[in-house]
mmCIF file of N, CA and C in Angstrom:
data_model
loop_
_atom_site.group_PDB
_atom_site.id
_atom_site.type_symbol
_atom_site.label_atom_id
_atom_site.label_comp_id
_atom_site.label_asym_id
_atom_site.label_seq_id
_atom_site.Cartn_x
_atom_site.Cartn_y
_atom_site.Cartn_z
ATOM 1 N N MET O 18 12.530 35.009 3.906
ATOM 2 C CA MET O 18 13.301 33.819 4.267
ATOM 3 C C MET O 18 13.142 32.773 3.169
ATOM 4 N N LYS O 19 14.251 32.333 2.617
ATOM 5 C CA LYS O 19 14.233 31.371 1.525
ATOM 6 C C LYS O 19 14.388 29.960 2.097
ATOM 7 N N THR O 20 13.402 29.125 1.847
ATOM 8 C CA THR O 20 13.495 27.726 2.285
ATOM 9 C C THR O 20 13.940 26.878 1.102
ATOM 10 N N GLN O 21 14.728 25.875 1.380
ATOM 11 C CA GLN O 21 15.304 25.051 0.321
ATOM 12 C C GLN O 21 14.704 23.649 0.267
ATOM 13 N N THR O 22 14.217 23.154 1.394
ATOM 14 C CA THR O 22 13.730 21.775 1.427
ATOM 15 C C THR O 22 12.301 21.727 1.937
ATOM 16 N N LEU O 23 11.662 20.607 1.676
ATOM 17 C CA LEU O 23 10.311 20.383 2.166
ATOM 18 C C LEU O 23 10.284 20.451 3.686
ATOM 19 N N GLU O 24 11.277 19.863 4.319
ATOM 20 C CA GLU O 24 11.328 19.849 5.786
ATOM 21 C C GLU O 24 11.430 21.261 6.356
ATOM 22 N N GLU O 25 12.247 22.109 5.718
ATOM 23 C CA GLU O 25 12.367 23.496 6.165
ATOM 24 C C GLU O 25 11.041 24.237 5.997
ATOM 25 N N ALA O 26 10.354 23.974 4.890
ATOM 26 C CA ALA O 26 9.069 24.622 4.641
ATOM 27 C C ALA O 26 8.035 24.188 5.675
ATOM 28 N N VAL O 27 8.017 22.897 6.005
ATOM 29 C CA VAL O 27 7.081 22.395 7.014
ATOM 30 C C VAL O 27 7.376 23.056 8.364
ATOM 31 N N ARG O 28 8.664 23.154 8.723
ATOM 32 C CA ARG O 28 9.039 23.824 9.982
ATOM 33 C C ARG O 28 8.567 25.276 9.991
ATOM 34 N N LEU O 29 8.682 25.936 8.847
ATOM 35 C CA LEU O 29 8.268 27.329 8.752
ATOM 36 C C LEU O 29 6.766 27.479 8.991
ATOM 37 N N THR O 30 5.953 26.540 8.485
ATOM 38 C CA THR O 30 4.500 26.640 8.688
ATOM 39 C C THR O 30 4.156 26.552 10.168
ATOM 40 N N LYS O 31 4.952 25.837 10.938
ATOM 41 C CA LYS O 31 4.688 25.697 12.374
ATOM 42 C C LYS O 31 4.999 26.990 13.128
ATOM 43 N N GLN O 32 5.691 27.927 12.482
ATOM 44 C CA GLN O 32 6.016 29.210 13.105
ATOM 45 C C GLN O 32 5.006 30.301 12.744
ATOM 46 N N PHE O 33 4.040 29.974 11.869
ATOM 47 C CA PHE O 33 3.046 30.972 11.489
ATOM 48 C C PHE O 33 2.326 31.473 12.736
ATOM 49 N N THR O 34 2.119 32.777 12.828
ATOM 50 C CA THR O 34 1.444 33.358 13.977
ATOM 51 C C THR O 34 -0.050 33.558 13.717
ATOM 52 N N SER O 35 -0.467 33.421 12.467
ATOM 53 C CA SER O 35 -1.884 33.454 12.131
ATOM 54 C C SER O 35 -2.168 32.300 11.178
ATOM 55 N N LYS O 36 -3.427 31.912 11.146
ATOM 56 C CA LYS O 36 -3.822 30.738 10.367
ATOM 57 C C LYS O 36 -4.162 31.135 8.929
ATOM 58 N N PRO O 37 -3.558 30.463 7.950
ATOM 59 C CA PRO O 37 -3.929 30.705 6.552
ATOM 60 C C PRO O 37 -5.394 30.322 6.308
ATOM 61 N N SER O 38 -5.939 30.764 5.199
ATOM 62 C CA SER O 38 -7.322 30.424 4.851
ATOM 63 C C SER O 38 -7.459 28.914 4.664
ATOM 64 N N ASN O 39 -8.684 28.437 4.775
ATOM 65 C CA ASN O 39 -8.933 27.004 4.553
ATOM 66 C C ASN O 39 -8.484 26.593 3.160
ATOM 67 N N GLU O 40 -8.697 27.465 2.175
ATOM 68 C CA GLU O 40 -8.272 27.168 0.801
ATOM 69 C C GLU O 40 -6.759 26.959 0.738
ATOM 70 N N ASP O 41 -6.005 27.855 1.386
ATOM 71 C CA ASP O 41 -4.545 27.715 1.401
ATOM 72 C C ASP O 41 -4.112 26.487 2.188
ATOM 73 N N LEU O 42 -4.792 26.212 3.292
ATOM 74 C CA LEU O 42 -4.450 25.020 4.087
ATOM 75 C C LEU O 42 -4.675 23.748 3.265
ATOM 76 N N LEU O 43 -5.752 23.716 2.482
ATOM 77 C CA LEU O 43 -6.018 22.541 1.643
ATOM 78 C C LEU O 43 -4.972 22.405 0.547
ATOM 79 N N LYS O 44 -4.542 23.525 -0.032
ATOM 80 C CA LYS O 44 -3.474 23.472 -1.035
ATOM 81 C C LYS O 44 -2.202 22.907 -0.413
ATOM 82 N N LEU O 45 -1.861 23.410 0.774
ATOM 83 C CA LEU O 45 -0.662 22.908 1.464
ATOM 84 C C LEU O 45 -0.771 21.406 1.693
ATOM 85 N N TYR O 46 -1.938 20.959 2.153
ATOM 86 C CA TYR O 46 -2.147 19.531 2.414
ATOM 87 C C TYR O 46 -1.973 18.715 1.133
ATOM 88 N N GLY O 47 -2.666 19.137 0.069
ATOM 89 C CA GLY O 47 -2.608 18.384 -1.182
ATOM 90 C C GLY O 47 -1.207 18.318 -1.759
ATOM 91 N N LEU O 48 -0.514 19.450 -1.742
ATOM 92 C CA LEU O 48 0.856 19.472 -2.271
ATOM 93 C C LEU O 48 1.794 18.634 -1.410
ATOM 94 N N TYR O 49 1.630 18.706 -0.085
ATOM 95 C CA TYR O 49 2.485 17.926 0.814
ATOM 96 C C TYR O 49 2.290 16.428 0.567
ATOM 97 N N LYS O 50 1.030 16.010 0.481
ATOM 98 C CA LYS O 50 0.752 14.582 0.263
ATOM 99 C C LYS O 50 1.295 14.121 -1.096
ATOM 100 N N GLN O 51 1.143 14.960 -2.126
ATOM 101 C CA GLN O 51 1.649 14.607 -3.454
ATOM 102 C C GLN O 51 3.174 14.528 -3.426
ATOM 103 N N ALA O 52 3.803 15.466 -2.717
ATOM 104 C CA ALA O 52 5.271 15.497 -2.644
ATOM 105 C C ALA O 52 5.826 14.318 -1.858
ATOM 106 N N THR O 53 5.094 13.859 -0.847
ATOM 107 C CA THR O 53 5.626 12.798 0.011
ATOM 108 C C THR O 53 5.135 11.403 -0.361
ATOM 109 N N GLU O 54 3.944 11.308 -0.963
ATOM 110 C CA GLU O 54 3.376 9.987 -1.250
ATOM 111 C C GLU O 54 3.067 9.737 -2.719
ATOM 112 N N GLY O 55 3.036 10.795 -3.525
ATOM 113 C CA GLY O 55 2.670 10.615 -4.926
ATOM 114 C C GLY O 55 1.162 10.652 -5.099
ATOM 115 N N ASP O 56 0.685 10.091 -6.206
ATOM 116 C CA ASP O 56 -0.738 10.153 -6.532
ATOM 117 C C ASP O 56 -1.615 9.529 -5.451
ATOM 118 N N ASN O 57 -2.769 10.145 -5.250
ATOM 119 C CA ASN O 57 -3.751 9.666 -4.270
ATOM 120 C C ASN O 57 -4.457 8.440 -4.839
ATOM 121 N N GLU O 58 -4.178 7.292 -4.263
ATOM 122 C CA GLU O 58 -4.813 6.040 -4.705
ATOM 123 C C GLU O 58 -5.795 5.525 -3.659
ATOM 124 N N ASN O 59 -6.064 6.332 -2.632
ATOM 125 C CA ASN O 59 -6.975 5.931 -1.563
ATOM 126 C C ASN O 59 -8.420 6.014 -2.030
ATOM 127 N N GLU O 60 -9.306 5.354 -1.276
ATOM 128 C CA GLU O 60 -10.725 5.441 -1.587
ATOM 129 C C GLU O 60 -11.269 6.754 -1.068
ATOM 130 N N ARG O 61 -12.236 7.303 -1.796
ATOM 131 C CA ARG O 61 -12.873 8.554 -1.406
ATOM 132 C C ARG O 61 -13.612 8.346 -0.074
ATOM 133 N N PRO O 62 -13.435 9.270 0.875
ATOM 134 C CA PRO O 62 -14.176 9.155 2.145
ATOM 135 C C PRO O 62 -15.678 9.239 1.875
ATOM 136 N N GLY O 63 -16.434 8.505 2.642
ATOM 137 C CA GLY O 63 -17.871 8.477 2.411
ATOM 138 C C GLY O 63 -18.651 9.288 3.425
ATOM 139 N N GLY O 64 -19.955 9.291 3.232
ATOM 140 C CA GLY O 64 -20.860 9.909 4.189
ATOM 141 C C GLY O 64 -20.700 11.401 4.313
ATOM 142 N N PHE O 65 -20.756 11.846 5.543
ATOM 143 C CA PHE O 65 -20.745 13.279 5.820
ATOM 144 C C PHE O 65 -19.421 13.749 6.395
ATOM 145 N N ASP O 66 -18.348 13.062 6.052
ATOM 146 C CA ASP O 66 -17.021 13.460 6.526
ATOM 147 C C ASP O 66 -16.467 14.504 5.560
ATOM 148 N N PHE O 67 -16.989 15.724 5.684
ATOM 149 C CA PHE O 67 -16.665 16.778 4.722
ATOM 150 C C PHE O 67 -15.204 17.200 4.781
ATOM 151 N N LYS O 68 -14.631 17.199 5.977
ATOM 152 C CA LYS O 68 -13.226 17.601 6.113
ATOM 153 C C LYS O 68 -12.320 16.611 5.377
ATOM 154 N N SER O 69 -12.540 15.329 5.599
ATOM 155 C CA SER O 69 -11.730 14.315 4.914
ATOM 156 C C SER O 69 -11.953 14.344 3.413
ATOM 157 N N ALA O 70 -13.185 14.594 2.997
ATOM 158 C CA ALA O 70 -13.486 14.669 1.564
ATOM 159 C C ALA O 70 -12.766 15.863 0.935
ATOM 160 N N ALA O 71 -12.731 16.991 1.632
ATOM 161 C CA ALA O 71 -12.040 18.172 1.112
ATOM 162 C C ALA O 71 -10.545 17.909 0.989
ATOM 163 N N LYS O 72 -9.973 17.243 1.982
ATOM 164 C CA LYS O 72 -8.544 16.916 1.936
ATOM 165 C C LYS O 72 -8.263 15.931 0.800
ATOM 166 N N TYR O 73 -9.133 14.939 0.664
ATOM 167 C CA TYR O 73 -9.000 13.952 -0.412
ATOM 168 C C TYR O 73 -9.006 14.645 -1.776
ATOM 169 N N ASN O 74 -9.985 15.538 -1.976
ATOM 170 C CA ASN O 74 -10.117 16.241 -3.258
ATOM 171 C C ASN O 74 -8.925 17.151 -3.518
ATOM 172 N N SER O 75 -8.413 17.784 -2.469
ATOM 173 C CA SER O 75 -7.257 18.665 -2.630
ATOM 174 C C SER O 75 -6.047 17.867 -3.103
ATOM 175 N N TRP O 76 -5.815 16.726 -2.485
ATOM 176 C CA TRP O 76 -4.694 15.872 -2.888
ATOM 177 C C TRP O 76 -4.917 15.365 -4.313
ATOM 178 N N LEU O 77 -6.148 14.969 -4.616
ATOM 179 C CA LEU O 77 -6.466 14.391 -5.920
ATOM 180 C C LEU O 77 -6.205 15.382 -7.057
ATOM 181 N N GLN O 78 -6.357 16.669 -6.811
ATOM 182 C CA GLN O 78 -6.175 17.643 -7.896
ATOM 183 C C GLN O 78 -4.730 17.737 -8.372
ATOM 184 N N TYR O 79 -3.797 17.177 -7.608
ATOM 185 C CA TYR O 79 -2.384 17.189 -8.007
ATOM 186 C C TYR O 79 -1.950 15.873 -8.647
ATOM 187 N N LYS O 80 -2.903 14.995 -8.915
ATOM 188 C CA LYS O 80 -2.601 13.693 -9.524
ATOM 189 C C LYS O 80 -1.806 13.881 -10.813
ATOM 190 N N GLY O 81 -0.751 13.101 -10.966
ATOM 191 C CA GLY O 81 0.076 13.167 -12.160
ATOM 192 C C GLY O 81 1.260 14.115 -12.022
ATOM 193 N N LYS O 82 1.234 14.948 -11.011
ATOM 194 C CA LYS O 82 2.350 15.875 -10.775
ATOM 195 C C LYS O 82 3.465 15.097 -10.078
ATOM 196 N N SER O 83 4.693 15.298 -10.520
ATOM 197 C CA SER O 83 5.801 14.569 -9.894
ATOM 198 C C SER O 83 5.999 15.033 -8.452
ATOM 199 N N LYS O 84 6.604 14.181 -7.654
ATOM 200 C CA LYS O 84 6.885 14.538 -6.266
ATOM 201 C C LYS O 84 7.750 15.792 -6.200
ATOM 202 N N GLU O 85 8.698 15.897 -7.124
ATOM 203 C CA GLU O 85 9.599 17.053 -7.146
ATOM 204 C C GLU O 85 8.840 18.344 -7.452
ATOM 205 N N GLU O 86 7.934 18.277 -8.438
ATOM 206 C CA GLU O 86 7.130 19.465 -8.783
ATOM 207 C C GLU O 86 6.245 19.873 -7.608
ATOM 208 N N ALA O 87 5.616 18.893 -6.981
ATOM 209 C CA ALA O 87 4.735 19.187 -5.847
ATOM 210 C C ALA O 87 5.534 19.785 -4.693
ATOM 211 N N GLU O 88 6.725 19.260 -4.453
ATOM 212 C CA GLU O 88 7.579 19.790 -3.384
ATOM 213 C C GLU O 88 7.940 21.246 -3.666
ATOM 214 N N GLU O 89 8.310 21.542 -4.905
ATOM 215 C CA GLU O 89 8.680 22.911 -5.278
ATOM 216 C C GLU O 89 7.492 23.860 -5.108
ATOM 217 N N GLU O 90 6.309 23.427 -5.537
ATOM 218 C CA GLU O 90 5.113 24.258 -5.388
ATOM 219 C C GLU O 90 4.777 24.475 -3.918
ATOM 220 N N TYR O 91 4.942 23.422 -3.099
ATOM 221 C CA TYR O 91 4.686 23.529 -1.659
ATOM 222 C C TYR O 91 5.606 24.583 -1.051
ATOM 223 N N ILE O 92 6.895 24.504 -1.369
ATOM 224 C CA ILE O 92 7.883 25.444 -0.825
ATOM 225 C C ILE O 92 7.534 26.870 -1.254
ATOM 226 N N GLN O 93 7.175 27.055 -2.515
ATOM 227 C CA GLN O 93 6.810 28.388 -3.010
ATOM 228 C C GLN O 93 5.575 28.929 -2.295
ATOM 229 N N LEU O 94 4.582 28.061 -2.067
ATOM 230 C CA LEU O 94 3.363 28.493 -1.379
ATOM 231 C C LEU O 94 3.670 28.877 0.068
ATOM 232 N N VAL O 95 4.497 28.091 0.747
ATOM 233 C CA VAL O 95 4.867 28.413 2.129
ATOM 234 C C VAL O 95 5.591 29.756 2.178
ATOM 235 N N GLU O 96 6.497 29.981 1.238
ATOM 236 C CA GLU O 96 7.223 31.258 1.210
ATOM 237 C C GLU O 96 6.260 32.420 1.007
ATOM 238 N N LYS O 97 5.281 32.241 0.121
ATOM 239 C CA LYS O 97 4.286 33.290 -0.126
ATOM 240 C C LYS O 97 3.451 33.533 1.138
ATOM 241 N N LEU O 98 2.978 32.457 1.770
ATOM 242 C CA LEU O 98 2.130 32.585 2.965
ATOM 243 C C LEU O 98 2.920 33.164 4.138
ATOM 244 N N SER O 99 4.199 32.882 4.194
ATOM 245 C CA SER O 99 5.014 33.364 5.330
ATOM 246 C C SER O 99 5.076 34.895 5.344
ATOM 247 N N GLN O 100 4.869 35.530 4.203
ATOM 248 C CA GLN O 100 4.896 36.985 4.146
ATOM 249 C C GLN O 100 3.731 37.604 4.909
ATOM 250 N N THR O 101 2.631 36.884 5.043
ATOM 251 C CA THR O 101 1.474 37.436 5.751
ATOM 252 C C THR O 101 1.148 36.709 7.050
ATOM 253 N N HIS O 102 1.752 35.553 7.296
ATOM 254 C CA HIS O 102 1.366 34.766 8.480
ATOM 255 C C HIS O 102 2.487 34.578 9.499
ATOM 256 N N LEU O 103 3.618 35.226 9.288
ATOM 257 C CA LEU O 103 4.713 35.123 10.272
ATOM 258 C C LEU O 103 4.725 36.344 11.160
#
């Protein structure tokens, strides 16, 4: 199934019948945030909030990537994951 837009790709992830790996979920999160908000300018989460820190770091690794590039990568990743999780 070929998705054309970010919205279609997001809808497709909600149809997954199995959960992607944490690594893939973090990639999806980082690419989605970069595609929708641009560079991560938020403060790093503190303390022992490991989940938020992982999400922060995932988004941060796409810093400098255009929203369009991040959107395209997100769509490609969803299409790849849909082959094993639908």
